[in-house]
C-alpha cells in the first residue's frame, strides 16, 4: 500500500559522549518502511553509518548532514524503501568533543 500522507518517526540520537570508534545502535529499529532517512551530524567529529553494524556504508562529516530520499524517482510499484525493522548504527571516525548525532526518518501513512 502506498500513501501520499507524510509521517515522521521520533528522531533517534546519540550524544557525542556515547559515540565510540566501534558501531553503536542509533536508537530503535525502523518502525516502518522508510522513504527518507536524514542523518544529522551536529558533532565536531566525522562519523560513519552502517546498516549491519560492521560495514562502513555512509560517511557523515562533522557539522553536516546527508539525506537519502528513495522516493525521488518512484518505482512502478512504489516498494523501494528502507525495510521495516532495519537497525542503523553509528561510530566516530574522529572523536567528537561536543554535539549529537541524529536520524530523522520519514514514511507514508499506513505503510
Short mmCIF file of C-alpha atoms in Angstrom, two decimals:
data_model
loop_
_atom_site.label_atom_id
_atom_site.label_comp_id
_atom_site.label_asym_id
_atom_site.label_seq_id
_atom_site.Cartn_x
_atom_site.Cartn_y
_atom_site.Cartn_z
CA UNK A 1 0.00 0.00 0.00
CA UNK A 2 1.35 3.45 -0.83
CA UNK A 3 0.38 6.76 0.69
CA UNK A 4 0.68 10.42 -0.14
CA UNK A 5 0.39 11.43 3.52
CA UNK A 6 3.72 12.05 5.25
CA UNK A 7 4.51 10.73 8.73
CA UNK A 8 7.75 11.32 10.67
CA UNK A 9 9.05 8.89 13.28
CA UNK A 10 10.51 10.23 16.53
CA UNK A 11 14.15 11.09 15.93
CA UNK A 12 16.90 8.77 17.08
CA UNK A 13 20.01 10.28 18.63
CA UNK A 14 23.36 9.61 20.27
CA UNK A 15 25.28 12.27 22.16
CA UNK A 16 28.98 12.76 21.50
CA UNK A 17 29.91 11.05 24.79
CA UNK A 18 28.08 7.86 23.73
CA UNK A 19 29.82 7.69 20.35
CA UNK A 20 32.86 5.40 20.10
CA UNK A 21 35.11 4.13 17.34
CA UNK A 22 33.00 0.92 17.31
CA UNK A 23 29.46 0.89 15.93
CA UNK A 24 26.68 1.71 18.42
CA UNK A 25 22.96 1.33 17.72
CA UNK A 26 21.35 4.60 16.70
CA UNK A 27 18.09 4.37 18.62
CA UNK A 28 15.50 1.71 17.93
CA UNK A 29 14.93 -0.27 14.75
CA UNK A 30 13.00 1.44 11.95
CA UNK A 31 9.33 1.04 12.84
CA UNK A 32 8.01 1.47 9.27
CA UNK A 33 9.24 1.07 5.71
CA UNK A 34 11.01 4.41 5.46
CA UNK A 35 11.02 6.59 2.36
CA UNK A 36 13.56 9.17 3.57
CA UNK A 37 16.48 8.98 6.01
CA UNK A 38 18.08 12.22 7.15
CA UNK A 39 21.35 11.88 9.09
CA UNK A 40 22.42 15.00 11.00
CA UNK A 41 25.91 15.13 12.49
CA UNK A 42 25.84 18.02 14.93
CA UNK A 43 29.13 16.89 16.47
CA UNK A 44 32.60 18.22 15.74
CA UNK A 45 33.83 14.75 14.69
CA UNK A 46 33.45 12.83 11.45
CA UNK A 47 31.12 9.82 11.76
CA UNK A 48 30.13 6.73 9.77
CA UNK A 49 26.81 4.93 9.35
CA UNK A 50 26.36 1.18 8.99
CA UNK A 51 23.27 -0.87 8.16
CA UNK A 52 24.73 -4.10 9.61
CA UNK A 53 26.97 -2.88 12.46
CA UNK A 54 30.14 -3.85 10.61
CA UNK A 55 30.28 -2.38 7.13
CA UNK A 56 31.12 1.32 6.69
CA UNK A 57 28.22 2.42 4.46
CA UNK A 58 27.89 6.22 4.71
CA UNK A 59 30.32 8.89 5.96
CA UNK A 60 28.76 11.94 7.61
CA UNK A 61 31.33 14.68 8.13
CA UNK A 62 31.45 16.90 11.22
CA UNK A 63 28.74 19.58 11.41
CA UNK A 64 26.98 18.31 8.28
CA UNK A 65 24.04 16.20 7.16
CA UNK A 66 23.02 13.81 4.39
CA UNK A 67 19.53 13.00 3.10
CA UNK A 68 18.61 9.80 1.28
CA UNK A 69 15.24 10.14 -0.48
CA UNK A 70 14.27 6.86 -2.08
CA UNK A 71 11.01 8.22 -3.46
CA UNK A 72 12.51 10.97 -5.62
CA UNK A 73 12.36 8.59 -8.61
CA UNK A 74 9.42 6.28 -7.87
CA UNK A 75 9.49 2.68 -8.98
CA UNK A 76 6.37 1.28 -10.67
CA UNK A 77 5.01 -0.41 -7.53
CA UNK A 78 6.40 2.16 -5.07
CA UNK A 79 8.09 -0.53 -2.95
CA UNK A 80 11.67 0.81 -3.00
CA UNK A 81 12.03 1.69 0.71
CA UNK A 82 14.30 1.21 3.72
CA UNK A 83 13.00 -2.03 5.23
CA UNK A 84 10.93 -2.01 8.41
CA UNK A 85 12.98 -3.44 11.28
CA UNK A 86 16.33 -2.20 9.97
CA UNK A 87 18.77 -1.23 12.74
CA UNK A 88 21.07 1.70 12.00
CA UNK A 89 24.49 2.02 13.61
CA UNK A 90 26.89 4.95 14.01
CA UNK A 91 30.53 5.34 15.07
CA UNK A 92 33.01 8.17 15.01
CA UNK A 93 35.91 8.38 12.60
CA UNK A 94 37.41 11.29 14.53
CA UNK A 95 36.45 11.63 18.19
CA UNK A 96 33.93 14.41 18.83
CA UNK A 97 34.00 16.60 21.94
CA UNK A 98 30.55 18.17 21.59
CA UNK A 99 27.17 17.79 19.92
CA UNK A 100 24.77 15.00 18.99
CA UNK A 101 24.18 12.68 16.04
CA UNK A 102 20.57 12.38 14.80
CA UNK A 103 18.49 10.27 12.46
CA UNK A 104 15.17 11.63 11.18
CA UNK A 105 13.07 9.10 9.26
CA UNK A 106 10.01 9.71 7.09
CA UNK A 107 7.39 7.24 5.88
CA UNK A 108 3.92 7.20 4.31
CA UNK A 109 0.78 6.92 6.44
CA UNK A 110 -0.30 3.28 6.62
CA UNK A 111 3.00 1.91 5.33
#
